[in-house]
Short mmCIF file of C-alpha atoms and ligand atoms in Angstrom, two decimals:
data_model
loop_
_atom_site.label_atom_id
_atom_site.label_comp_id
_atom_site.label_asym_id
_atom_site.label_seq_id
_atom_site.Cartn_x
_atom_site.Cartn_y
_atom_site.Cartn_z
CA MET A 1 28.94 20.03 11.31
CA SER A 2 29.36 16.24 11.31
CA ARG A 3 28.28 14.58 8.61
CA LEU A 4 27.70 10.65 7.89
CA LEU A 5 30.24 10.58 4.90
CA ASN A 6 32.82 13.34 5.37
CA GLY A 7 35.68 12.62 3.22
CA LYS A 8 34.38 9.62 1.40
CA VAL A 9 34.87 8.91 -2.39
CA ALA A 10 31.47 7.74 -4.05
CA LEU A 11 30.55 6.63 -7.43
CA VAL A 12 26.93 6.63 -8.60
CA THR A 13 26.32 5.09 -11.96
CA GLY A 14 23.01 6.18 -13.71
CA GLY A 15 23.53 9.50 -11.57
CA THR A 16 21.75 12.09 -13.54
CA SER A 17 17.95 11.12 -12.99
CA GLY A 18 15.62 9.77 -10.69
CA ILE A 19 16.99 7.46 -7.96
CA GLY A 20 20.60 7.68 -8.61
CA LEU A 21 20.41 11.79 -8.97
CA ALA A 22 18.69 11.91 -5.49
CA SER A 23 21.18 9.39 -3.93
CA ALA A 24 24.02 11.25 -5.47
CA LYS A 25 22.78 14.67 -3.95
CA GLU A 26 22.45 12.83 -0.51
CA LEU A 27 25.94 11.53 -0.71
CA ALA A 28 27.23 14.92 -1.60
CA GLU A 29 25.00 16.58 1.33
CA GLN A 30 26.53 14.00 3.74
CA GLY A 31 30.18 14.94 2.80
CA ALA A 32 31.06 12.77 0.15
CA GLN A 33 32.96 13.56 -3.23
CA VAL A 34 30.77 12.07 -5.81
CA PHE A 35 31.44 10.77 -9.16
CA ILE A 36 28.23 10.23 -11.32
CA THR A 37 27.82 8.49 -14.72
CA GLY A 38 25.17 8.51 -17.55
CA ARG A 39 25.13 8.19 -21.28
CA ARG A 40 23.63 11.63 -22.05
CA GLN A 41 25.92 14.51 -21.84
CA ALA A 42 23.31 17.28 -21.50
CA GLU A 43 21.79 15.45 -18.54
CA LEU A 44 25.20 14.80 -16.85
CA ASP A 45 25.99 18.29 -16.99
CA ALA A 46 22.56 19.40 -15.51
CA ALA A 47 23.01 16.95 -12.84
CA VAL A 48 26.59 18.00 -11.84
CA SER A 49 25.38 21.54 -11.53
CA GLU A 50 22.33 20.55 -9.54
CA ILE A 51 24.43 18.45 -7.06
CA GLY A 52 27.15 21.40 -6.62
CA SER A 53 30.98 21.22 -6.23
CA ALA A 54 31.31 18.03 -4.86
CA ALA A 55 30.04 16.41 -8.07
CA THR A 56 31.95 15.22 -11.34
CA GLY A 57 30.44 13.73 -14.27
CA ILE A 58 31.77 11.05 -16.39
CA ARG A 59 29.92 10.27 -19.68
CA ALA A 60 29.65 6.37 -19.64
CA ASP A 61 27.52 3.60 -20.60
CA ALA A 62 27.41 0.92 -17.72
CA SER A 63 26.85 -1.70 -20.23
CA MET A 64 30.11 -1.11 -22.13
CA LEU A 65 33.22 -2.41 -20.39
CA SER A 66 35.62 0.11 -22.11
CA ASP A 67 33.55 3.01 -20.78
CA LEU A 68 33.99 1.31 -17.43
CA ASP A 69 37.59 1.19 -17.57
CA ALA A 70 37.78 4.95 -18.57
CA VAL A 71 35.64 5.73 -15.45
CA TYR A 72 37.75 4.02 -13.11
CA ALA A 73 40.95 5.42 -14.69
CA GLN A 74 39.64 8.96 -14.32
CA ILE A 75 38.77 8.15 -10.59
CA ALA A 76 42.04 6.49 -9.93
CA LYS A 77 43.62 9.73 -11.29
CA SER A 78 41.80 12.29 -9.54
CA ALA A 79 40.82 10.61 -6.11
CA GLY A 80 42.97 7.68 -6.04
CA HIS A 81 40.43 5.46 -4.24
CA LEU A 82 36.69 4.63 -3.86
CA ASP A 83 34.79 4.22 -0.35
CA ILE A 84 31.16 3.76 -1.81
CA LEU A 85 29.94 2.19 -5.15
CA PHE A 86 26.20 2.57 -5.93
CA ALA A 87 25.71 0.64 -9.00
CA ASN A 88 22.40 1.84 -10.07
CA ALA A 89 22.32 2.41 -13.76
CA GLY A 90 19.57 0.32 -15.24
CA GLY A 91 15.95 0.10 -16.37
CA GLY A 92 13.83 -1.96 -18.47
CA ASP A 93 10.53 -2.02 -20.52
CA MET A 94 7.47 -4.19 -20.73
CA GLN A 95 7.28 -7.33 -23.05
CA PRO A 96 4.67 -10.36 -22.31
CA LEU A 97 6.14 -13.69 -22.81
CA GLY A 98 5.49 -14.61 -26.61
CA ALA A 99 6.71 -11.33 -27.68
CA ILE A 100 10.24 -11.19 -26.04
CA THR A 101 12.85 -10.27 -28.41
CA GLU A 102 16.65 -10.87 -28.26
CA GLU A 103 17.09 -7.44 -28.32
CA HIS A 104 14.86 -6.65 -25.34
CA PHE A 105 16.61 -9.53 -23.15
CA ASP A 106 20.34 -8.53 -24.32
CA ARG A 107 19.81 -4.72 -23.38
CA ILE A 108 18.08 -5.33 -20.17
CA PHE A 109 20.44 -8.10 -18.84
CA GLY A 110 23.56 -6.31 -20.55
CA THR A 111 22.96 -2.99 -18.44
CA ASN A 112 21.21 -4.53 -15.24
CA VAL A 113 23.24 -7.74 -14.83
CA ARG A 114 26.32 -7.73 -17.02
CA GLY A 115 26.98 -4.06 -16.49
CA VAL A 116 26.54 -4.27 -12.70
CA LEU A 117 28.73 -7.35 -12.43
CA PHE A 118 31.49 -5.55 -14.60
CA THR A 119 30.91 -2.20 -12.67
CA VAL A 120 31.43 -3.83 -9.28
CA GLN A 121 34.65 -6.11 -10.53
CA LYS A 122 36.33 -3.22 -11.89
CA ALA A 123 36.01 -1.27 -9.00
CA LEU A 124 37.72 -3.72 -6.64
CA PRO A 125 41.35 -2.53 -6.94
CA LEU A 126 40.20 0.92 -5.99
CA LEU A 127 37.75 0.08 -3.08
CA ARG A 128 39.23 0.43 0.43
CA GLU A 129 38.70 -1.67 3.40
CA GLY A 130 35.67 -0.35 4.96
CA GLY A 131 34.14 0.31 1.56
CA SER A 132 30.45 -0.09 0.54
CA VAL A 133 29.06 -1.54 -2.51
CA ILE A 134 25.15 -0.98 -3.10
CA LEU A 135 23.14 -2.30 -5.98
CA THR A 136 19.61 -1.23 -7.16
CA GLY A 137 17.57 -4.12 -7.14
CA SER A 138 13.59 -3.79 -6.97
CA THR A 139 10.47 -5.47 -5.32
CA THR A 140 10.15 -7.18 -8.83
CA SER A 141 13.10 -9.64 -7.56
CA ILE A 142 10.59 -11.24 -5.38
CA GLN A 143 7.19 -10.45 -7.09
CA GLY A 144 5.79 -11.56 -10.62
CA THR A 145 4.73 -8.68 -12.58
CA GLU A 146 2.73 -9.00 -15.87
CA SER A 147 5.01 -8.23 -19.09
CA PHE A 148 7.93 -7.45 -17.05
CA SER A 149 9.57 -10.95 -16.68
CA VAL A 150 12.93 -9.99 -18.20
CA TYR A 151 13.40 -7.00 -16.15
CA SER A 152 12.06 -8.88 -12.77
CA ALA A 153 14.74 -11.81 -13.60
CA SER A 154 17.70 -9.19 -14.02
CA LYS A 155 16.66 -7.94 -10.51
CA ALA A 156 16.33 -11.38 -9.05
CA ALA A 157 19.99 -11.69 -10.29
CA VAL A 158 21.19 -8.63 -8.90
CA ARG A 159 19.70 -9.70 -5.53
CA ASN A 160 21.56 -13.02 -5.82
CA PHE A 161 24.93 -11.72 -6.74
CA VAL A 162 25.39 -9.88 -3.37
CA ARG A 163 24.76 -13.25 -1.26
CA SER A 164 27.58 -14.63 -3.20
CA TRP A 165 29.83 -11.63 -3.43
CA ALA A 166 29.57 -11.12 0.36
CA LEU A 167 31.60 -14.36 0.49
CA ASP A 168 33.94 -13.50 -2.45
CA LEU A 169 34.94 -10.25 -0.64
CA LYS A 170 35.10 -11.89 2.89
CA GLY A 171 38.37 -10.68 4.69
CA ARG A 172 38.69 -7.32 2.53
CA GLY A 173 36.31 -5.48 4.92
CA ILE A 174 33.63 -4.51 1.95
CA ARG A 175 30.11 -4.41 2.37
CA VAL A 176 27.86 -5.50 -0.49
CA ASN A 177 24.10 -4.96 -0.10
CA VAL A 178 21.05 -4.39 -2.39
CA VAL A 179 18.27 -1.52 -1.99
CA SER A 180 15.00 -2.72 -3.52
CA PRO A 181 12.62 0.21 -4.09
CA GLY A 182 8.70 -0.23 -4.76
CA PRO A 183 7.30 1.92 -7.20
CA VAL A 184 9.20 5.53 -7.09
CA ARG A 185 8.33 8.64 -8.93
CA THR A 186 11.11 8.87 -11.48
CA PRO A 187 11.41 9.65 -15.21
CA GLY A 188 12.24 5.85 -15.50
CA LEU A 189 8.97 4.86 -14.31
CA GLY A 190 6.69 7.30 -15.93
CA GLY A 191 8.53 6.32 -19.08
CA LEU A 192 7.25 2.78 -18.82
CA VAL A 193 3.85 3.98 -20.71
CA PRO A 194 2.94 6.68 -23.01
CA ASP A 195 2.15 10.35 -21.48
CA GLU A 196 -1.30 10.07 -21.55
CA HIS A 197 -1.34 6.64 -19.26
CA ARG A 198 1.36 7.96 -16.75
CA GLN A 199 -1.04 9.16 -14.20
CA GLY A 200 -3.24 5.88 -14.60
CA LEU A 201 0.19 3.95 -13.97
CA PHE A 202 1.20 5.98 -11.13
CA ASP A 203 -2.41 5.76 -9.31
CA ALA A 204 -2.53 1.94 -9.93
CA LEU A 205 0.89 1.34 -8.32
CA ALA A 206 0.17 3.66 -5.44
CA ALA A 207 -3.21 1.57 -5.02
CA GLN A 208 -0.80 -1.73 -4.22
CA VAL A 209 1.28 0.16 -1.70
CA PRO A 210 0.15 -0.13 2.07
CA LEU A 211 1.41 3.53 2.67
CA GLY A 212 -0.94 4.46 -0.22
CA ARG A 213 1.68 6.50 -2.21
CA LEU A 214 4.59 6.21 -4.61
CA GLY A 215 7.93 6.64 -2.93
CA GLU A 216 10.03 9.81 -3.91
CA PRO A 217 13.62 9.22 -5.01
CA GLU A 218 15.01 11.37 -1.91
CA GLU A 219 13.60 8.34 0.36
CA ILE A 220 15.51 5.85 -1.39
CA GLY A 221 18.68 8.41 -1.48
CA LYS A 222 18.62 8.56 2.58
CA VAL A 223 18.56 4.63 2.54
CA VAL A 224 21.76 4.68 0.31
CA ALA A 225 23.62 7.22 2.44
CA PHE A 226 22.79 5.14 5.44
CA LEU A 227 24.01 1.88 3.72
CA ALA A 228 27.03 3.57 2.64
CA SER A 229 27.65 4.88 6.20
CA ASP A 230 29.30 3.48 9.12
CA ALA A 231 25.96 3.39 10.81
CA ALA A 232 25.29 0.41 8.70
CA SER A 233 28.72 -1.42 9.59
CA PHE A 234 27.40 -4.75 10.35
CA ILE A 235 24.87 -4.80 7.31
CA ASN A 236 25.99 -7.26 4.69
CA GLY A 237 24.55 -9.51 1.84
CA THR A 238 21.33 -8.06 2.48
CA GLU A 239 18.35 -6.93 0.32
CA LEU A 240 16.64 -3.93 1.97
CA PHE A 241 13.35 -2.76 0.63
CA VAL A 242 12.18 0.70 0.42
CA ASP A 243 8.57 0.09 -0.85
CA GLY A 244 5.89 1.45 1.56
CA GLY A 245 5.37 -2.40 2.43
CA MET A 246 4.39 -3.16 -1.09
CA ALA A 247 6.07 -6.43 -1.34
CA GLN A 248 6.17 -7.10 2.25
CA VAL A 249 2.40 -7.83 2.95
N1 LIG B 301 11.71 3.93 -10.25
C1 LIG B 301 11.10 2.83 -9.83
O1 LIG B 301 10.01 2.60 -9.52
C2 LIG B 301 12.29 1.84 -9.58
C3 LIG B 301 11.93 0.81 -8.79
C4 LIG B 301 12.77 -0.19 -8.39
C5 LIG B 301 13.93 -0.17 -9.08
N2 LIG B 301 14.27 0.88 -9.80
C6 LIG B 301 15.69 0.79 -10.51
O2 LIG B 301 16.26 2.18 -9.92
C7 LIG B 301 17.47 2.26 -11.01
C8 LIG B 301 17.28 3.82 -11.26
O3 LIG B 301 15.65 3.93 -12.09
P1 LIG B 301 15.04 5.32 -12.09
O4 LIG B 301 13.69 4.99 -11.99
O5 LIG B 301 15.57 6.47 -11.23
O6 LIG B 301 15.34 5.56 -13.65
P2 LIG B 301 15.47 7.02 -14.48
O7 LIG B 301 15.01 8.10 -13.84
O8 LIG B 301 15.35 6.54 -15.95
O9 LIG B 301 17.35 7.07 -14.25
C9 LIG B 301 17.91 6.09 -14.78
C10 LIG B 301 19.55 6.65 -14.81
O10 LIG B 301 20.43 5.54 -15.27
C11 LIG B 301 20.99 6.07 -16.32
N3 LIG B 301 21.38 4.78 -17.23
C12 LIG B 301 20.24 3.95 -17.68
N4 LIG B 301 21.13 3.17 -18.62
C13 LIG B 301 22.42 3.26 -18.24
C14 LIG B 301 23.58 2.81 -18.79
N5 LIG B 301 23.64 1.52 -19.61
N6 LIG B 301 24.80 3.22 -18.45
C15 LIG B 301 24.77 4.54 -17.82
N7 LIG B 301 23.82 4.81 -17.26
C16 LIG B 301 22.56 4.34 -17.61
C17 LIG B 301 20.16 7.20 -16.91
O11 LIG B 301 20.74 8.00 -17.64
P3 LIG B 301 21.12 7.89 -19.38
O12 LIG B 301 20.04 7.36 -20.01
O13 LIG B 301 21.57 9.30 -19.73
O14 LIG B 301 22.17 7.01 -19.48
C18 LIG B 301 19.75 7.78 -15.81
O15 LIG B 301 20.74 8.62 -15.21
C19 LIG B 301 17.29 1.31 -12.14
O16 LIG B 301 18.27 0.20 -11.83
C20 LIG B 301 15.86 0.62 -11.91
O17 LIG B 301 15.90 -0.38 -12.34
C21 LIG B 301 13.33 1.91 -10.01
#
């Protein structure tokens, strides 16, 4: 059977849950060897057994540069190169202007911006010509959301990174793009509010989506596999929204 990503080597950061896990599964189903990272060992082990024999888990915090060095040392040793990098690890929580702390800002920008930057920069020696780098953005990169300004600004930064990086990587044949989900049913989204308010949050967000529902992680995974593949060979520097139309109307 011909698969989109036969023989490719991929790294998915934050590959143990939600969008990252679904994407890692899709990349593996399309024939790639997949390395995944996350900070929690138990979740890492569970994700590796869910993805199957194509997966290798490496415990690492994407905001820690020494952890990133260890990740790339292991990939260099066992695979020798990378074709696909999905820099997806990230997240945030809600604080209105007036209550934002240094800790809140540093933690969110530390993972979503600084972590993404060094995840990509440190991958460059391993990335082969024809490689694909995909970052996880968000509809918040172009929209305002109450109490979510730090997270939203971090995703606007992510979107802008690829505009410049497409130029910095000129001549290397490496494409770099952002996939920007709308609300997707993941532990990360549900964790924004206490358990008893989760369904209310999901219903309120679904009501803002023209398709009238949340996205599923697998729907993002399929787009990540497409951007990673040669089918997207002339797509570069773009932000691809997967949001049921939420930020497009
Ligand atoms: N769900 C949505 O509605 C939505 C919408 C737009 C954008 N996004 C973005 O999509 C990405 C994935 O979110 P999700 O909803 O799938 O969340 P999730 O279910 O909470 O998954 C987040 C993943 O990232 C890992 N992670 C978090 N911080 C990390 C760090 N510093 N280093 C390494 N791994 C880290 C987590 O594992 P550990 O906790 O074990 O490290 C987990 O594997 C994020 O960038 C998020 O901002 C989500």
